[in-house]
Structures are given as C-alpha cells and as structure tokens.
mmCIF file of C-alpha atoms in Angstrom:
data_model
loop_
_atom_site.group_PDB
_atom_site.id
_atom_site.type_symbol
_atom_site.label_atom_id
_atom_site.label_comp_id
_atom_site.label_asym_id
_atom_site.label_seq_id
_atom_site.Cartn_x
_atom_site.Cartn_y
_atom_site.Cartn_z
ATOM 1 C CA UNK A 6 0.000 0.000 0.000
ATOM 2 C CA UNK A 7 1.199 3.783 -1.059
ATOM 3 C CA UNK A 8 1.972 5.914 1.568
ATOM 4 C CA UNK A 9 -0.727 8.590 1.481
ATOM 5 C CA UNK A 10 1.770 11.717 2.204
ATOM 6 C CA UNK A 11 5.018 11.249 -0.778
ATOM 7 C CA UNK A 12 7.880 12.724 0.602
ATOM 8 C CA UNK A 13 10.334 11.313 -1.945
ATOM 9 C CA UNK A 14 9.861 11.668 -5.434
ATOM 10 C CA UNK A 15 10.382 8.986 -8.004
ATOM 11 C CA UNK A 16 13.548 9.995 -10.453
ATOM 12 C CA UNK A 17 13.722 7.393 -13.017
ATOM 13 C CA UNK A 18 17.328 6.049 -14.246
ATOM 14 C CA UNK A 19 18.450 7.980 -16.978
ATOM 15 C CA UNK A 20 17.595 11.343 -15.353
ATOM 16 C CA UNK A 21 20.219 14.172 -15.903
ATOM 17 C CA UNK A 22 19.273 17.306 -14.193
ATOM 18 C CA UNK A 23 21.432 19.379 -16.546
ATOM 19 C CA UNK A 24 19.324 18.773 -19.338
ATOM 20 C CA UNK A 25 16.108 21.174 -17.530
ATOM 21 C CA UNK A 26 15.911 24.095 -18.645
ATOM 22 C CA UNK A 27 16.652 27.054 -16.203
ATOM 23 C CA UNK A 28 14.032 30.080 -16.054
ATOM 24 C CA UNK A 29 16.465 33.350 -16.910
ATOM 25 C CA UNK A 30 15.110 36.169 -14.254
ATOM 26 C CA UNK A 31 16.087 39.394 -14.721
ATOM 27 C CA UNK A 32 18.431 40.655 -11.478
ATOM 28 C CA UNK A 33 16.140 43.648 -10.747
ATOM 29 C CA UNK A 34 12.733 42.018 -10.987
ATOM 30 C CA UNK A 35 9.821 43.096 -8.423
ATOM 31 C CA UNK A 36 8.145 41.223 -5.782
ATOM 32 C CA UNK A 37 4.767 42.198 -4.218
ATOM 33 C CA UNK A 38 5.022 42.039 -0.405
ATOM 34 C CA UNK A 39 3.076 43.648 2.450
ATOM 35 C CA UNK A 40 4.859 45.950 4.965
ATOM 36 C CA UNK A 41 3.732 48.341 7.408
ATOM 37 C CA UNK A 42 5.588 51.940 7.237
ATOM 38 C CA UNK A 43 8.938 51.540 9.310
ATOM 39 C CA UNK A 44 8.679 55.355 10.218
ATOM 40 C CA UNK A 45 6.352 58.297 10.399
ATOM 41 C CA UNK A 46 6.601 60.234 7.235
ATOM 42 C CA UNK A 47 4.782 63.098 5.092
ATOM 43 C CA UNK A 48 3.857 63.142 1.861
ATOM 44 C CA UNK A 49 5.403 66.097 -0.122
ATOM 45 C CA UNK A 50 3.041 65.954 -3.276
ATOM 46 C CA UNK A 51 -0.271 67.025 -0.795
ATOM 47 C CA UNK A 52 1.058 66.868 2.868
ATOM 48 C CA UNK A 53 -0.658 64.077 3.931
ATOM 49 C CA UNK A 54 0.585 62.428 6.928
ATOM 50 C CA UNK A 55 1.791 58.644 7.370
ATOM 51 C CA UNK A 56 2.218 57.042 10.275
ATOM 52 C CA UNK A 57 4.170 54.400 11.446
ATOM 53 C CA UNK A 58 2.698 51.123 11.301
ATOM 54 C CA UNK A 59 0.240 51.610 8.416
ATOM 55 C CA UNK A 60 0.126 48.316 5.984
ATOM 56 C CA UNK A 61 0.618 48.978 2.133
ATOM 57 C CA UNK A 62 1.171 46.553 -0.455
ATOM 58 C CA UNK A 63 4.173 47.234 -1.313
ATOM 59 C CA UNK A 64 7.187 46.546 -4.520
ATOM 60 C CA UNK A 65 9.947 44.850 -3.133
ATOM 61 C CA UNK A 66 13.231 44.854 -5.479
ATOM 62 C CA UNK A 67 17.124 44.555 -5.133
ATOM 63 C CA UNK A 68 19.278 48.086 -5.336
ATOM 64 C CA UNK A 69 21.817 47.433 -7.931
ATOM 65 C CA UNK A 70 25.737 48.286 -7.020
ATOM 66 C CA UNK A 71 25.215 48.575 -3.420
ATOM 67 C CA UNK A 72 26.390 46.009 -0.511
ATOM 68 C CA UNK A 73 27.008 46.237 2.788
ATOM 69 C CA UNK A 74 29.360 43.762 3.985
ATOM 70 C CA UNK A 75 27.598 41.326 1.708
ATOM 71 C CA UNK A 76 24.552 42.364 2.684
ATOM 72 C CA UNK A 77 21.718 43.002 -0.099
ATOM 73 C CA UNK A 78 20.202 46.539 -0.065
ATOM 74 C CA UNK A 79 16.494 46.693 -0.888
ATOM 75 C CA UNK A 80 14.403 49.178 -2.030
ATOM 76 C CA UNK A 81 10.284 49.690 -1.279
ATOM 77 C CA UNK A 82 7.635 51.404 -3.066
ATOM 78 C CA UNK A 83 4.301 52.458 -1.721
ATOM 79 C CA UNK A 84 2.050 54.403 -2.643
ATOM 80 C CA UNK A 85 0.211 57.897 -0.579
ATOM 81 C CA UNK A 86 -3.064 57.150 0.696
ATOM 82 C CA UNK A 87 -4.431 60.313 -0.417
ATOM 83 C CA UNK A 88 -2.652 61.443 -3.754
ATOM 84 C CA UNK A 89 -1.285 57.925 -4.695
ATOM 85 C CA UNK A 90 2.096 59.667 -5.020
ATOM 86 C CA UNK A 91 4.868 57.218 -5.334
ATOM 87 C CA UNK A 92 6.965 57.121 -2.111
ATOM 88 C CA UNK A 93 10.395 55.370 -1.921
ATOM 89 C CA UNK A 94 12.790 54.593 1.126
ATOM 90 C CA UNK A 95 15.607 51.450 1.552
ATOM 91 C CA UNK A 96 17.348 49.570 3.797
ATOM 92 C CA UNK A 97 19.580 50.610 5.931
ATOM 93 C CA UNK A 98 21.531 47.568 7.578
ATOM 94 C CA UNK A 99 24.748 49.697 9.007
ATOM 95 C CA UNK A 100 22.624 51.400 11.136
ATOM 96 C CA UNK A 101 19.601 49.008 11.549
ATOM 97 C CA UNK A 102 17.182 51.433 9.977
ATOM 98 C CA UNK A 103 15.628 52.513 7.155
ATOM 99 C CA UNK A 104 16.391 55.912 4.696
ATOM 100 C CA UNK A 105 13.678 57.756 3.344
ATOM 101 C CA UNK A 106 14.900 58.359 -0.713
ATOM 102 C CA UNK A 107 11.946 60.100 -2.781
ATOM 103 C CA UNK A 108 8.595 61.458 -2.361
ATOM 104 C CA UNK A 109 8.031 62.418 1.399
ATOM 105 C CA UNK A 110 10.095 63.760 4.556
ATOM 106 C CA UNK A 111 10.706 62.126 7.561
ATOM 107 C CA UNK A 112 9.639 62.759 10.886
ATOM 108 C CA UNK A 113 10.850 62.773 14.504
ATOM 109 C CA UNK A 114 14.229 62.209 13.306
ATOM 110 C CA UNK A 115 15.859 65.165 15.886
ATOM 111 C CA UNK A 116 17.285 62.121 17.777
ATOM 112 C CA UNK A 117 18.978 60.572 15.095
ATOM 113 C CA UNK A 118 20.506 63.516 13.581
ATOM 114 C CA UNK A 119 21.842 64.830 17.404
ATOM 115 C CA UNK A 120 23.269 60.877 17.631
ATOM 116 C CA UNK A 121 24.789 61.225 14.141
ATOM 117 C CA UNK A 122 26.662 64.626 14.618
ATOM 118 C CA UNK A 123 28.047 63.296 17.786
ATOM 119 C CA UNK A 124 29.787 60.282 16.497
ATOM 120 C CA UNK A 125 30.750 62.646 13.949
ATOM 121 C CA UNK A 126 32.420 64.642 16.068
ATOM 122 C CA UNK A 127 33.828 61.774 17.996
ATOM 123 C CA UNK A 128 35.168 60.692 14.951
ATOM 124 C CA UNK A 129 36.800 63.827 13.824
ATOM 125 C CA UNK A 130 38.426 64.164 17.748
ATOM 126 C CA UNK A 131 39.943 60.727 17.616
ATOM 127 C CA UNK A 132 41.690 61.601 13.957
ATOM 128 C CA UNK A 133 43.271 64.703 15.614
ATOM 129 C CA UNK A 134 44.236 62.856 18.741
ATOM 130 C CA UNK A 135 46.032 60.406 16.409
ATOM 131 C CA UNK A 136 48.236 62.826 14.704
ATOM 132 C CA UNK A 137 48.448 65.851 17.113
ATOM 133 C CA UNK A 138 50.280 65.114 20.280
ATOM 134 C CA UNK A 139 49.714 68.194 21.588
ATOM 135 C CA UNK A 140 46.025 68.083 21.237
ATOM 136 C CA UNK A 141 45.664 65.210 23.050
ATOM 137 C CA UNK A 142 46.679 67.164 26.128
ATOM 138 C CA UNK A 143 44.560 70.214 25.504
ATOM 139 C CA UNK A 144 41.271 67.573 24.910
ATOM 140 C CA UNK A 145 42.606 65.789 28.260
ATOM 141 C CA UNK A 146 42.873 69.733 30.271
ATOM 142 C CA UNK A 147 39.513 70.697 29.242
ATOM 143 C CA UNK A 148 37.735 67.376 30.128
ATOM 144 C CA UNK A 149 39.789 67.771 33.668
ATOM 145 C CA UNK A 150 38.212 71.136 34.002
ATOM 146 C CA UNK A 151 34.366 70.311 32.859
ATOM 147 C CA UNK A 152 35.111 67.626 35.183
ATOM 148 C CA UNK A 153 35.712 70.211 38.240
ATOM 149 C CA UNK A 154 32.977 72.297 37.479
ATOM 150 C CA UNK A 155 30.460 69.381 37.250
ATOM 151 C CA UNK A 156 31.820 68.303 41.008
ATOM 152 C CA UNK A 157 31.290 71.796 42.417
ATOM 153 C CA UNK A 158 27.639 72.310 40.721
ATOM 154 C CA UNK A 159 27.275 69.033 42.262
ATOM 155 C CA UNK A 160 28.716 70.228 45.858
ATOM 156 C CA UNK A 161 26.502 73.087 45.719
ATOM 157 C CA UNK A 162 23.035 71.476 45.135
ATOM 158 C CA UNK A 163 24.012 69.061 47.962
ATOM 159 C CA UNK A 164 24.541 71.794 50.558
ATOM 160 C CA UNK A 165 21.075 73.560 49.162
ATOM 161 C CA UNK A 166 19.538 70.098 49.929
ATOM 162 C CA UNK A 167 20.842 69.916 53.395
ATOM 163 C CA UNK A 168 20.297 73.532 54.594
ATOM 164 C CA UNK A 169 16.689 72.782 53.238
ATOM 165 C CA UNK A 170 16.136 70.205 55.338
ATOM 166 C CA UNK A 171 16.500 71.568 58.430
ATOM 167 C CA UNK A 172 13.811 73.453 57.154
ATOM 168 C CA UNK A 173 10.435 72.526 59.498
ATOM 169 C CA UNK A 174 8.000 72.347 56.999
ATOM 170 C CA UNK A 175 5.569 70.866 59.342
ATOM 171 C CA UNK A 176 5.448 74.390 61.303
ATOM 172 C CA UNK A 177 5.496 76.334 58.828
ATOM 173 C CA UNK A 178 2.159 74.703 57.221
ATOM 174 C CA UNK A 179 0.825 75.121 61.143
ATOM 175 C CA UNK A 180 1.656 78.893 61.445
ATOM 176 C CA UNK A 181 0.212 79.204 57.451
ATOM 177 C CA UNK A 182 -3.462 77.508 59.500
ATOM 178 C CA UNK A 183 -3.561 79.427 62.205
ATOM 179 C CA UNK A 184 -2.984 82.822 60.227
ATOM 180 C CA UNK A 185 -5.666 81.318 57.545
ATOM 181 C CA UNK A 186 -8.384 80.665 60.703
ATOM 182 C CA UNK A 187 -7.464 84.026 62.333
ATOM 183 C CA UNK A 188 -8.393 85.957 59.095
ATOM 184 C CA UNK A 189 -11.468 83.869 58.712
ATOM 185 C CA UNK A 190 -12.420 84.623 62.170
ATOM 186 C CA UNK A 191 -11.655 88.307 61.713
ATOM 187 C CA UNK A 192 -13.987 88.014 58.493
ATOM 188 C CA UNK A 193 -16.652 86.588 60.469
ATOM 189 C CA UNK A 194 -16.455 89.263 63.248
ATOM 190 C CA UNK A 195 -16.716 91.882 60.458
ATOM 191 C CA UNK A 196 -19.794 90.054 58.979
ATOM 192 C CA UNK A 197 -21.652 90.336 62.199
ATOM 193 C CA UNK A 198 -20.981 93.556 62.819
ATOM 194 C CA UNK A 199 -22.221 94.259 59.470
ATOM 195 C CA UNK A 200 -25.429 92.271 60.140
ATOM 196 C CA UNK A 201 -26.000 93.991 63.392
ATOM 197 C CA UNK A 202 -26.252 97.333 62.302
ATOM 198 C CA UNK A 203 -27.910 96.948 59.046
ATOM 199 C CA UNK A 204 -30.361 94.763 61.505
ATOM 200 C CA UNK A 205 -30.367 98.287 63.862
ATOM 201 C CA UNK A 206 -31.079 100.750 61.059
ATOM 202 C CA UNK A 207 -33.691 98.957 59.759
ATOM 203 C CA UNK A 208 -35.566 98.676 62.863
ATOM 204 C CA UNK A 209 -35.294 102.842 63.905
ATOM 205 C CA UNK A 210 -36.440 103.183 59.936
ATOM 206 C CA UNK A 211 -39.606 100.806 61.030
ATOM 207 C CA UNK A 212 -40.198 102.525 64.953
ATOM 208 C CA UNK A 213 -39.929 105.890 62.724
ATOM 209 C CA UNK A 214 -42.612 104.774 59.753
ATOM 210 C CA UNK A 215 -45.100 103.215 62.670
ATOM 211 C CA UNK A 216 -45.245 106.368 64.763
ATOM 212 C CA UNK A 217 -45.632 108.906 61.561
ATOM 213 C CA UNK A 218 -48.611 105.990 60.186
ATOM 214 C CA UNK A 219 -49.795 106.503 64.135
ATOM 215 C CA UNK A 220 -49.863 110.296 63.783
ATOM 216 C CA UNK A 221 -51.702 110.343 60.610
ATOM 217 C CA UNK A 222 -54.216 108.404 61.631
ATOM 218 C CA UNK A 223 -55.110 110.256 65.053
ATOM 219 C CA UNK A 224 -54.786 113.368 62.775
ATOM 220 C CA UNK A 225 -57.203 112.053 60.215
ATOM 221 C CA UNK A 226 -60.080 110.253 62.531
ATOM 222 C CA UNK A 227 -63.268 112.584 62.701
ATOM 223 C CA UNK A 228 -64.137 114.084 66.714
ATOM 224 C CA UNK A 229 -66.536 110.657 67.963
ATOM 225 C CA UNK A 230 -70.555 112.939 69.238
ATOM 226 C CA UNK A 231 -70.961 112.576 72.838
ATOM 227 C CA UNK A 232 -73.554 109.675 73.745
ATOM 228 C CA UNK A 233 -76.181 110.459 75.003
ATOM 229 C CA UNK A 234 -78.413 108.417 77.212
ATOM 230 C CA UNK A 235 -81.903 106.845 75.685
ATOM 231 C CA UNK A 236 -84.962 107.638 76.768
ATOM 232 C CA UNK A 237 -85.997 104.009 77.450
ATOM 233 C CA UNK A 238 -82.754 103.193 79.506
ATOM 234 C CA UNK A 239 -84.851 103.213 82.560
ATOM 235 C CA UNK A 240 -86.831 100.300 81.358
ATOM 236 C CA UNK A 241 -83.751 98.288 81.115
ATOM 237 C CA UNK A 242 -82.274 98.989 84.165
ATOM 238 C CA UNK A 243 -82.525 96.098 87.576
ATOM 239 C CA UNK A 244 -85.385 97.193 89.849
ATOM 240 C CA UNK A 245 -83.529 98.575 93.046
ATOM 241 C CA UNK A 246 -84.824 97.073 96.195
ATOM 242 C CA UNK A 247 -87.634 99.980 98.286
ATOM 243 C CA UNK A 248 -86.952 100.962 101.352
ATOM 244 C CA UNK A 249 -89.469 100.369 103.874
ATOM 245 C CA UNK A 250 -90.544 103.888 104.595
ATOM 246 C CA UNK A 251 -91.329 104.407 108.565
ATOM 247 C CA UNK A 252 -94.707 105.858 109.805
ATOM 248 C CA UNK A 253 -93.243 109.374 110.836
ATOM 249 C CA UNK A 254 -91.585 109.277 107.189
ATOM 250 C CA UNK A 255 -95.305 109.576 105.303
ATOM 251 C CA UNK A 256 -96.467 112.358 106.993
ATOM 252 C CA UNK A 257 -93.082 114.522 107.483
ATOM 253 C CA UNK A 258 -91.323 113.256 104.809
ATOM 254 C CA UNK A 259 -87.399 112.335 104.548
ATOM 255 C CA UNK A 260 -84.572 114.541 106.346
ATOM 256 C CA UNK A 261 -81.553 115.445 103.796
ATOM 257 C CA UNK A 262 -83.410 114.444 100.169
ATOM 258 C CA UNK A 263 -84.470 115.702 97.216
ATOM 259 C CA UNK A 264 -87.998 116.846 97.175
ATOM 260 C CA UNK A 265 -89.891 114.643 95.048
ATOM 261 C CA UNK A 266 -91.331 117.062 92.942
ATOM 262 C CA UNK A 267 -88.106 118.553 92.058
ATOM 263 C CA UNK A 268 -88.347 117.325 88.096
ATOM 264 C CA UNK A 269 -91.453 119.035 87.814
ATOM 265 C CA UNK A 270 -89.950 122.378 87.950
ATOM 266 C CA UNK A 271 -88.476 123.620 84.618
ATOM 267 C CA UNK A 272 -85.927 126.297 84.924
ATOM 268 C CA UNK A 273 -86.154 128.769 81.365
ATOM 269 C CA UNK A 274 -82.625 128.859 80.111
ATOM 270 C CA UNK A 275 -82.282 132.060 77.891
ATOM 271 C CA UNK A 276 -81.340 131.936 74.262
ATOM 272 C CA UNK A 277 -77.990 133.492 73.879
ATOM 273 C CA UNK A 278 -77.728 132.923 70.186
ATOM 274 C CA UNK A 279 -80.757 134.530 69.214
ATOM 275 C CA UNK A 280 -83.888 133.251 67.350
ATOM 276 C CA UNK A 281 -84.674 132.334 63.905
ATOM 277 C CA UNK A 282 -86.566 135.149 61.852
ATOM 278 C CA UNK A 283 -89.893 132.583 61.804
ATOM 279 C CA UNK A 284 -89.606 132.710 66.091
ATOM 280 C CA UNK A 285 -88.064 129.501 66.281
ATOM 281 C CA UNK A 286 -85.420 128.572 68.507
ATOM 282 C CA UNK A 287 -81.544 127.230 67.019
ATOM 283 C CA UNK A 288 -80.656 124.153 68.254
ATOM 284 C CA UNK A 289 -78.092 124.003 70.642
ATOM 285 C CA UNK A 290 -74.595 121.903 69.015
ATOM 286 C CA UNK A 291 -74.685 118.638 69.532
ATOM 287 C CA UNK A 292 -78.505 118.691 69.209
ATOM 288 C CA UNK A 293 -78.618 117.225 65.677
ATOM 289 C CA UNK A 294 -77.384 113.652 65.463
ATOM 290 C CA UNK A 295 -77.194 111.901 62.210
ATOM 291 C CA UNK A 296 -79.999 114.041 60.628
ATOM 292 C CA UNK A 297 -82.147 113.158 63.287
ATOM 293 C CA UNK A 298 -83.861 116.701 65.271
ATOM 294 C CA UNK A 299 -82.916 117.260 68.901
ATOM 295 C CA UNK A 300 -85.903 116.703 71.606
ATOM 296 C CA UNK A 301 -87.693 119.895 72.627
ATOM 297 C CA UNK A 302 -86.633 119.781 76.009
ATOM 298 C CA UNK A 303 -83.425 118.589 77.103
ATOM 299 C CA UNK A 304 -83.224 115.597 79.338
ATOM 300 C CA UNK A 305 -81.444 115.056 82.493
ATOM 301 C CA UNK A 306 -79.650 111.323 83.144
ATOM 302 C CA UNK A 307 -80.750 109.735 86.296
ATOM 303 C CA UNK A 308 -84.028 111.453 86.613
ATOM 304 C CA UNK A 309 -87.131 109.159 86.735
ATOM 305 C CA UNK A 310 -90.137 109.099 84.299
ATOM 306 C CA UNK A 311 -92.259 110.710 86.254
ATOM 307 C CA UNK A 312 -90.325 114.017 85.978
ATOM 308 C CA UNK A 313 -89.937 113.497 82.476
ATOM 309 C CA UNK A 314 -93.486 113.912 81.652
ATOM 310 C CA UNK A 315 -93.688 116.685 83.721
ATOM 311 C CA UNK A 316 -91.098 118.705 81.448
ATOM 312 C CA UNK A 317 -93.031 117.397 78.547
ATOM 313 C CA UNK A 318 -96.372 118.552 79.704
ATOM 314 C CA UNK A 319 -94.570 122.029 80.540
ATOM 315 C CA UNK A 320 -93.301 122.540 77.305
ATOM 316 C CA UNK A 321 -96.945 122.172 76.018
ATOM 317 C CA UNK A 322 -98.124 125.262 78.052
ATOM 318 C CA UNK A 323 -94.975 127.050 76.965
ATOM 319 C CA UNK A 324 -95.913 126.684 73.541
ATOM 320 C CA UNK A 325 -98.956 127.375 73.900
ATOM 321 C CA UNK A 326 -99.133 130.360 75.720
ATOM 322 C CA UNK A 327 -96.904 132.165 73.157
#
C-alpha cells in the first residue's frame, strides 16, 4: 500500500538534471510584499501624513551596485493614501534602519541627527588625537576642568539640599493655618458687625414709619358725638330694692333728700344765640345727630319718668301760651 503523504519523489534512471531548462530572471525584478511603514513620514506631493505602522502593499526589489558587507540593499515602493504619489525609502543595515529616498520627509528624526553629529564629532576628535600630540593634552585639560565644574555644581546642590532640610515644613504649614483661621475669624467678626447694624437701622427706619402711620391716623379720625343716654334706659335697668318707709316718714317726709317734685320744675334757660326770623329757637350743638332733630326739652340722666313727663307737659303750656 502507497503511503498517502510522498515525501520522496520517483527519479527514473536515466535522469540528468542538466538537461532542464533554467528560467532566466532578470536581477532587478519586483516582488509584491506587504509591509507596514517603518517610520512616520509626510507626503510632499499634498502633505498628507503617514504614520508608522500603516500596511501597504508594497514593490519589493534589489538596489543594484550597493552592498554592505555582503549584505543586499532593498528598495520599497508604496504608494500615498491620499494622492497615490509614489513614495520610496531602503534599507539601511549599518545602522539598523531605514532611509527615506523620494517622495516624502521624515519625521521625529531630531534624535537621530543629534546621535549622528556626535559620532561625527567623535570621529573627527579621535583623527586629531592620532596625529596631534599636543592636542591630546589640551582635549585631556579641558575634560579635567568640565570635570571640576560638574563636582562643584554638584557640591553646591548638595549643601542647598541639606540647609533645606533643616527646614520645618511641618510648622510652617501650622503657622500658614492658624494665620488662615485668624483671618477667617476676623472676616466673620466683620460680617456680624455688618449684620448687626444693618439689623439696627432697619428697625429705627420701622419705629420711625409706625409712629408717623400713628400720627396720621389720630390726625385724620373725625371728633366721635358725645352719647347720650336713651330715653328708654330706665326700662332696662334692675329694679332697686324699696326701702321700707317708717310711719313718721309719710307724713313729714325724709330729712336730707331731694324733694320729690323737684323734676317738675323747669328752669327757662335764655337763648344766647338769638332766634330764627320765623320765632323759632336754634338748636343748641350737639342737638342734631345723624340728621335726626334734637328733643324739645333737654333731658337730664338719672331722673325718673315721672319728671320726664312733667317737662313734657310744661313745654306744652310754653308753647302754647306764646
């Protein structure tokens, strides 16, 4: 039975590998690979930028003429993303990079051209030193002296450091509190005192408005009439309890009282104010009440009915005599 994987190939017995043809290449032919971009860069056609790591599909092919210790150079093309400008850059195997050659700029490349003008000067100072006795000594005097002033800027911060830390920061941040709560407290005194009299003022302003309102009001309420008493008060008032008058009493009468028959006597008063031109009589102020008319005869509080209708009858024959 066949094996199902063939690893070896059958070669009958009269092969002769010289007689295959070989396929002629040319030396600069171009392979399609994919590659991300080794390097940010920027187009120059329409200033679009490229970052590193973005993929293309890019032509891979062999630089003629150029080895580095028998290392092939190769050369990339790739096209923009925007303008589909053609954008070129190679190998770089001495310094384990890669050049940009046509179409766009490199960026970020400060630290590679500070790194490459040192060695170059490195390089140019070792091919004096070689020939120049003389300015191997000069390099070796001014190295001595950057040397001595690197030690004493170094001296220097280390005595700042120490006189620094002897430095209580923990009471000055106390003393930076306490000033910070006195100047809040003085603040809050202020505010009070503010409060206080703006709390003052406004009070006088309202004992000042309420005694003014007070003053125009007494100054603007009309004079209240006098009451007078009604005529059927008497009715209303409590019986008072009688006396029991004596024996001697009925026929003699009381010592130290008013004669009962005092109310029927009607003293005239004169009429100082003259009389109207029909004959009647003003009446006196106070005698008209609401347009209500005065009575004719004027009448005394506390006396009893009795009396009263005396004066009336007595103002009848008054008026009827004249």
């Amino acid at each position: 039975m066949s094996e199902r994987k063939v690893l070896n190939k059958y070669y009958p017995p009269d092969f002769d590998p010289s007689k295959i043809p070989k396929l002629k290449l040319p030396k600069d032919r171009q392979y399609v690979v994919r590659l991300m971009a080794p390097f940010n860069m920027r187009c120059k056609t329409c200033g679009e930028y490229i970052y590193k790591g973005k993929k293309f599909n890019a032509r891979k092919e062999t630089v003629q003429n150029e080895v580095y210790l028998g290392l092939p150079i190769f050369r990339f093309y790739i096209k923009c993303t925007r303008c589909l400008a053609e954008i070129t850059f190679k190998t770089d195997p001495e310094n384990t990079d890669y050049t940009m050659e046509h179409g766009a700029t490199r960026n970020f490349q400060a630290e590679k051209l500070l790194e490459e003008e040192e060695k170059r000067v490195q390089k140019e100072r070792e091919d004096e030193e070689l020939n120049n006795p003389m300015k191997v000594l000069e390099n070796r005097t001014k190295d001595s002296k950057l040397e001595m002033e690197v030690l004493e800027n170094l001296q220097e911060l280390k005595d700042l450091n120490q006189r620094q830390a002897h430095v209580d920061f923990e009471a000055m941040l106390r003393q930076h509190r306490l000033s910070e709560e006195e100047r809040q407290k003085q603040e809050q005194e202020e505010d009070e005192r503010e409060t206080a009299a703006l709390v003052e003022e406004a009070r006088k302003r309202r004992l000042l408005e309420d005694s003014d309102s007070e003053e125009d009001a007494a100054a603007s309420a009309p004079p209240q009439p006098a009451l007078r008493p009604k005529p059927t008060a008497i009715l209303d008032e409590a019986p008072k309890a009688k006396r029991k008058v004596e024996s001697w009493e009925q026929s003699v009468g009381t010592f130290g009282s008013r004669p009962q028959l005092s109310g029927l006597v009607v003293v005239k008063r004169t009429d100082l104010d003259g009389k109207t031109p029909q004959g009647q009589q003003t009446p006196a102020l106070g005698a008209v009440n609401n347009g209500k008319a005065a009575d004719p005869a004027p009448r005394m509080p506390g006396t009893s009915s009795l009396s009263q209708l005396g004066v009336y009858s007595d103002s009848e024959d008054s008026s009827g005599s004249n």
